[in-house]
Short mmCIF file of C-alpha atoms and ligand atoms in Angstrom, two decimals:
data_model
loop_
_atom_site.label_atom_id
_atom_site.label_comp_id
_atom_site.label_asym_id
_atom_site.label_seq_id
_atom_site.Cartn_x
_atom_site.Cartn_y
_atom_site.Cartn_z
CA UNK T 1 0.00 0.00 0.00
CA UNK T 2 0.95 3.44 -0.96
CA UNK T 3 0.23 6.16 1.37
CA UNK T 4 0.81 10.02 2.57
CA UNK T 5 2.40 10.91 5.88
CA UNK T 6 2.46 14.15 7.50
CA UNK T 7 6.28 14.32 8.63
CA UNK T 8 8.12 17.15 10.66
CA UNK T 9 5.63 19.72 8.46
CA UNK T 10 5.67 17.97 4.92
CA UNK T 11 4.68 15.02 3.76
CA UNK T 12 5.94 11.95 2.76
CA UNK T 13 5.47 9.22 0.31
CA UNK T 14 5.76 5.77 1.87
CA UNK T 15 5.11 2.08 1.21
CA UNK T 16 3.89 0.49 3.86
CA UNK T 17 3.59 -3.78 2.87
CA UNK T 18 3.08 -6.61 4.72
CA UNK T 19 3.04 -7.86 8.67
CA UNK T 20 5.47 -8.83 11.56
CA UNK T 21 8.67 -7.35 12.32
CA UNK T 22 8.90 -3.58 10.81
CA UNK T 23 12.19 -3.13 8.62
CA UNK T 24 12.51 0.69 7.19
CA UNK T 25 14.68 0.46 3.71
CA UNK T 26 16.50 4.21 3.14
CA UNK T 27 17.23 5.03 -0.09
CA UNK T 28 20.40 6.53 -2.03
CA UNK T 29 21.09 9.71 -3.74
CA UNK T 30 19.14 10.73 -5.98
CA UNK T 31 16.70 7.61 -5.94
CA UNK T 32 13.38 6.83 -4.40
CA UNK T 33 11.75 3.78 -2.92
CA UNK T 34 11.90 1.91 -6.14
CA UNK T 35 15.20 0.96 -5.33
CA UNK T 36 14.11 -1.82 -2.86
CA UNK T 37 11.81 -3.27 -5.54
CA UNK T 38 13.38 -6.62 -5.02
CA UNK T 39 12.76 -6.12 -1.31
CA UNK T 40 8.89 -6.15 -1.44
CA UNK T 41 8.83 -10.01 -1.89
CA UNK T 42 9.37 -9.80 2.08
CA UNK T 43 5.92 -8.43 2.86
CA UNK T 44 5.02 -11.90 3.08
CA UNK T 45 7.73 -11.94 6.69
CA UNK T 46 8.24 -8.98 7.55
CA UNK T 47 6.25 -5.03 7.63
CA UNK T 48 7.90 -3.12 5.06
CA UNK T 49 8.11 0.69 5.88
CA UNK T 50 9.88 2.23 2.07
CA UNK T 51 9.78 6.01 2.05
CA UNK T 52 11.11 8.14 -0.39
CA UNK T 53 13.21 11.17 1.98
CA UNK T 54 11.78 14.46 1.73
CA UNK T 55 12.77 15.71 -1.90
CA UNK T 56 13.07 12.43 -3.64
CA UNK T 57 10.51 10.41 -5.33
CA UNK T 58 7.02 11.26 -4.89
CA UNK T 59 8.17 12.99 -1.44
CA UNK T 60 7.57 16.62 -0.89
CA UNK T 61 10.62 18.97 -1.85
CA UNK T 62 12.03 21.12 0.42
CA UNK T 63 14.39 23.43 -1.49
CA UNK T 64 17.43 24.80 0.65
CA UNK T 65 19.80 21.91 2.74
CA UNK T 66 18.89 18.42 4.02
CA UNK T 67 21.22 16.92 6.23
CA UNK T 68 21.55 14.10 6.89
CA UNK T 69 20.17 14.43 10.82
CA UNK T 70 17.07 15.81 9.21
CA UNK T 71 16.20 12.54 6.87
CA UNK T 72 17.09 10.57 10.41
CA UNK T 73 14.66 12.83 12.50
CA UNK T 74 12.23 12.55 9.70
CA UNK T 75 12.76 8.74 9.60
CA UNK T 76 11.89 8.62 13.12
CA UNK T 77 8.82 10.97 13.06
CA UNK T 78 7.79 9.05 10.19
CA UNK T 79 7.42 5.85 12.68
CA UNK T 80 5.73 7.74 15.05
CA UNK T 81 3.29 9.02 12.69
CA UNK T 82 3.02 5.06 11.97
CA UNK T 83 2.22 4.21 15.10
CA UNK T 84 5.32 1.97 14.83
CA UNK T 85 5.64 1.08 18.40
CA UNK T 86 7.80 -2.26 17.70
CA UNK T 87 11.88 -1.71 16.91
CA UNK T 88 12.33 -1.68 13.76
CA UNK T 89 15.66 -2.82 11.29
CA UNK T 90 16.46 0.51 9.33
CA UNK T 91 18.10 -0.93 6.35
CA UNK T 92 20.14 2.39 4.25
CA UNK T 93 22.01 2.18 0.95
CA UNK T 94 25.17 4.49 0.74
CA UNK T 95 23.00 8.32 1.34
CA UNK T 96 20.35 5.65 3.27
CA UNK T 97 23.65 4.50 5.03
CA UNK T 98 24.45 7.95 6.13
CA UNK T 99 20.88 8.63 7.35
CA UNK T 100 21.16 5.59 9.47
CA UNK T 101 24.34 6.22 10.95
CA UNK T 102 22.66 9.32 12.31
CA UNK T 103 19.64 7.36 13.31
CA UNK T 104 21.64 5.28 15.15
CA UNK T 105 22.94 7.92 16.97
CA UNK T 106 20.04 9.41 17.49
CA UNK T 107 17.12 7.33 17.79
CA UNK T 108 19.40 3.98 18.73
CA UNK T 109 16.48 3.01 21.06
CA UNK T 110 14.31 2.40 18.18
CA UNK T 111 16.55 -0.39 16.69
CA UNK T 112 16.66 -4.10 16.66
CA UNK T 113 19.17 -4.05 14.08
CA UNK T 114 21.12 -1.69 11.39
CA UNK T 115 22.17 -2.70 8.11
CA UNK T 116 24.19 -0.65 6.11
CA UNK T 117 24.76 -1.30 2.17
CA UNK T 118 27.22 0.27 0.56
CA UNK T 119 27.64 2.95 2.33
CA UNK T 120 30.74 5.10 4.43
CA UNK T 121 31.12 6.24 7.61
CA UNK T 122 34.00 9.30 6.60
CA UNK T 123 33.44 12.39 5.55
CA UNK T 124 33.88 13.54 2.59
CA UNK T 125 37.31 15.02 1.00
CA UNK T 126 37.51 18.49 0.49
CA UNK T 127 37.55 18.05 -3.17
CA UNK T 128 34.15 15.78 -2.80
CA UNK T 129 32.92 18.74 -1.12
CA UNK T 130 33.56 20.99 -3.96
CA UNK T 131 32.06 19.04 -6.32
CA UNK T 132 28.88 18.60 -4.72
CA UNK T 133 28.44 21.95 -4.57
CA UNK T 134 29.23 22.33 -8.26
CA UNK T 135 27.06 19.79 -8.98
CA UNK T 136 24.52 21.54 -7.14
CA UNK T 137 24.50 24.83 -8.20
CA UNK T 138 24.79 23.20 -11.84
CA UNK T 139 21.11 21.31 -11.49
CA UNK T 140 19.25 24.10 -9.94
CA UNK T 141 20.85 25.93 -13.07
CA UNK T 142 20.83 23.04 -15.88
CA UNK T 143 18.67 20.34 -14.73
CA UNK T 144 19.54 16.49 -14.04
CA UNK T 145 20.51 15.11 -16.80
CA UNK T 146 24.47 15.77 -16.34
CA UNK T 147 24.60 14.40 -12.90
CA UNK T 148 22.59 11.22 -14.47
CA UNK T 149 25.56 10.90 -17.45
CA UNK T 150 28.23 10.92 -14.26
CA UNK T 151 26.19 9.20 -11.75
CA UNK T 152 24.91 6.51 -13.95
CA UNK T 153 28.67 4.13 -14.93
CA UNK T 154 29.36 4.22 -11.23
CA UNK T 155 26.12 2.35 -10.19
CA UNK T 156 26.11 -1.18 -10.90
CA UNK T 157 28.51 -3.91 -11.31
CA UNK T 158 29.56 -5.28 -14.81
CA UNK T 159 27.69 -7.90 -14.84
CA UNK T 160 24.36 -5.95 -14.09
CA UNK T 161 25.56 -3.62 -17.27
CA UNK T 162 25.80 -6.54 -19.69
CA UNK T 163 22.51 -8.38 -18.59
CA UNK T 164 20.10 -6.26 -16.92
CA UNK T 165 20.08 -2.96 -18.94
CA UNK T 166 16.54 -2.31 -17.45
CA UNK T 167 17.76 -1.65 -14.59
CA UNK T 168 20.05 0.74 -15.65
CA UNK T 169 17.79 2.34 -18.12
CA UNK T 170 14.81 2.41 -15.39
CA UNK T 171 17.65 4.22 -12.23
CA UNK T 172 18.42 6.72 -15.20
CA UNK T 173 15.31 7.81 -15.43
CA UNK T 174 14.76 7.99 -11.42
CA UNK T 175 17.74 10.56 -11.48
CA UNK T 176 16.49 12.27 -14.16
CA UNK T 177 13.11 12.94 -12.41
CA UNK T 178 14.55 13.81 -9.27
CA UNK T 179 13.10 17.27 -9.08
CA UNK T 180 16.39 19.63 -8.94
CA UNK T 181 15.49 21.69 -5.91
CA UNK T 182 15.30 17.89 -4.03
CA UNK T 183 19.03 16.86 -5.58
CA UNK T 184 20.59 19.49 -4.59
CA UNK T 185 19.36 19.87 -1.04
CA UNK T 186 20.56 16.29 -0.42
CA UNK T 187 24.08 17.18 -2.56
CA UNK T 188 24.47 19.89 -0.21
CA UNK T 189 23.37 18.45 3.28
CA UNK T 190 26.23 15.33 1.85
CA UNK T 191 28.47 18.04 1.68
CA UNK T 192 29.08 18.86 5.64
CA UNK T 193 27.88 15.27 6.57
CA UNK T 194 29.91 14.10 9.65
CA UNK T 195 32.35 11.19 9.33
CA UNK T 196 31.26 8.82 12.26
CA UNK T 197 34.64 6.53 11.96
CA UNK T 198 35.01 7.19 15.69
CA UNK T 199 31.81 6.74 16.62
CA UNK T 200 31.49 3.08 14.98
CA UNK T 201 32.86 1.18 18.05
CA UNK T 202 30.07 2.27 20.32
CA UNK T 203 27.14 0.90 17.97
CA UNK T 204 25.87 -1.37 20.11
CA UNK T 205 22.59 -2.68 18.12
CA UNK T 206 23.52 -5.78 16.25
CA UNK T 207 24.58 -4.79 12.55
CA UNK T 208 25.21 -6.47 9.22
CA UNK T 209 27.12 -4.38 6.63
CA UNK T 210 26.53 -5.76 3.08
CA UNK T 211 28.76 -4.71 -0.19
CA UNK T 212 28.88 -5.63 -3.75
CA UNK T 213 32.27 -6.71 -4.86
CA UNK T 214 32.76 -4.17 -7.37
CA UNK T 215 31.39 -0.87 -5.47
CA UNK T 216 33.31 1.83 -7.17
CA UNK T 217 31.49 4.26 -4.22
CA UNK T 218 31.84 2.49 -1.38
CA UNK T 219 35.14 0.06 -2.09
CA UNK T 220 35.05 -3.69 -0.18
CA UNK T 221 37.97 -2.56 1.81
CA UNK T 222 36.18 0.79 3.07
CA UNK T 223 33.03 -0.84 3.84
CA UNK T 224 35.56 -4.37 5.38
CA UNK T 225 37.04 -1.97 7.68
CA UNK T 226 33.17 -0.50 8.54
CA UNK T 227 32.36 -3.68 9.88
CA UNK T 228 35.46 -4.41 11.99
CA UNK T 229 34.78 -1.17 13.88
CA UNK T 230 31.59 -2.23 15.14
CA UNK T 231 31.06 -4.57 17.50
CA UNK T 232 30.14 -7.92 16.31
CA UNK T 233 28.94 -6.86 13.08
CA UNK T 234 28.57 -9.02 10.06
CA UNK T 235 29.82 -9.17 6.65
CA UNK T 236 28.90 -9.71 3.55
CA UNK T 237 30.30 -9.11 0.03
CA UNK T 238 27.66 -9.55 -2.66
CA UNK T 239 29.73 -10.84 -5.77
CA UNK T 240 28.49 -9.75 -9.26
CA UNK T 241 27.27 -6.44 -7.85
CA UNK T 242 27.93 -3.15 -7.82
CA UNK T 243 27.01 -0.02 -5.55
CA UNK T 244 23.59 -0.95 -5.94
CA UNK T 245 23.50 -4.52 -4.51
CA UNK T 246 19.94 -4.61 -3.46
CA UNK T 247 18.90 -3.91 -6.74
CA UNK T 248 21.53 -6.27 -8.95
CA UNK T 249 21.25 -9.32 -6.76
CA UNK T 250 18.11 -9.19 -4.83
CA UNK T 251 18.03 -13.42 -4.63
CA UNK T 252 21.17 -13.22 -2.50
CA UNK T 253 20.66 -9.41 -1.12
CA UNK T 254 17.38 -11.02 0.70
CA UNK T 255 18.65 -14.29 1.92
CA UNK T 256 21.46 -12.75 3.79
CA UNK T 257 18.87 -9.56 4.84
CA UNK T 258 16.05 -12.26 6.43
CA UNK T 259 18.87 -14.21 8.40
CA UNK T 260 19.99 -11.32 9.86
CA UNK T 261 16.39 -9.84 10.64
CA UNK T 262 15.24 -13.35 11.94
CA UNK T 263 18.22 -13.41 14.45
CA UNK T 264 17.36 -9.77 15.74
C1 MLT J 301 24.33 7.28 -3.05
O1 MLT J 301 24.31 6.26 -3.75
O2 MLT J 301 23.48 7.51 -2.19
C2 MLT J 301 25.44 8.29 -3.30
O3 MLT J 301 26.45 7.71 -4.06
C3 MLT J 301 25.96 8.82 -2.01
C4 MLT J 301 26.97 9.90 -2.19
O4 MLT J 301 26.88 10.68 -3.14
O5 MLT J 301 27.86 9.99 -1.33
#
């Protein structure tokens, strides 16, 4: 079911499936809730909460900066607007990744479990930082389609290139939709994230951190040495994938996702 939440004075689109134990999927940059398509087979386990973050998707826009601690509040008030009473697992990919580690932070008493998919915990570099503002100021200026030319080779795994061009096709045209005002916000709010390397150790909520083997965003080693600094996390490299592992291998993506959710 698709539905309408009023959230922190917008609203918010959200899929809202199935029964049982509540698992919220956050998005990347500059998706929506399609992403998890090959999620929504779980509604038969678990209750699906999908939202697209304020700009993205069907979402409302917010022009100006959205940090990340913003799309965490927001995920939170979005549960409460639920009536989500039960802990949930919040599930983000890489911008969904960032989200949660603020959530975490946060809102940790909400949490049975925290999975993050390719995603970082640093900050970025100075020179990341510049670019996202240039890319930016160049969409509110010249629309998507130049961040959807860079954004697009980085996204998927070989593999996925050679044998599922719908997917690529059908994430192109997600980007290109984002509305501009939404993009940037995010690009921005990216920009001055916080890099929670530090903070990793004292994650105490049980956490699986998945890759695919070729992420060119979030390398294996990156995301190798995410897991190590948390506490009994697991790990899992997703072979034949690329920064969008959900989407590319969603037989294997799942199987790993429900053994972790069933042990939470
Ligand atoms: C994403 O997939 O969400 C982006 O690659 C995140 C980023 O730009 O850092």
């Amino acid at each position: 079911m698709m539905t309408n939440v009023a959230v922190n004075g917008i609203r918010l689109n959200v899929v809202d499936e199935g029964q049982g134990t509540p698992v919220l999927f956050v998005h990347g940059f500059p998706l929506s809730h399609d992403m998890w398509r090959g999620q929504l087979q779980l509604a038969d386990r678990y209750r699906l909460i999908v939202p697209d973050l304020r700009g993205f998707g069907d979402s409302e826009v917010v022009p100006g900066k959205t940090t990340m601690t913003q799309l965490a509040d927001d995920c939170a008030a979005l549960l409460d607007a639920m009536h989500v009473r039960d802990r949930v697992v919040l599930c983000g990919l890489s911008m969904g990744g960032y989200v949660a580690m603020q959530f975490v932070k946060r809102h940790a008493e909400r949490l049975r479990g925290l999975v993050l998919v390719d995603t970082r915990a640093a900050a970025d570099t100075p020179e990341a930082r510049e670019t996202r503002l240039k890319m930016a100021d160049h969409v509110r200026r010249h629309g998507n389609a130049a961040v959807a030319e860079a954004m697009v080779p980085k996204l998927f795994g070989k593999a996925t290139f050679a044998e599922k061009p719908d997917l690529v096709t059908d994430l192109r045209s997600t980007i290109e939709n984002t509305h501009p005002d939404g993009l940037a916000a995010a690009q921005l709010g990216m920009a001055e994230r916080e890099d929670v390397r530090a903070y990793l150790p004292s994650i105490t909520t049980p956490t699986l951190v998945v890759v695919g083997r070729e992420d060119a965003i979030s390398p294996v080693d990156e995301m190798r040495a995410v897991a190590e600094a948390i506490p009994a996390a697991k790990f899992h490299i997703i072979e034949l994938a690329g920064h969008m592992s959900p989407l590319e291998r969603p037989d294997e993506f799942n199987r790993v996702l429900v053994d972790f959710v069933d042990q939470c």
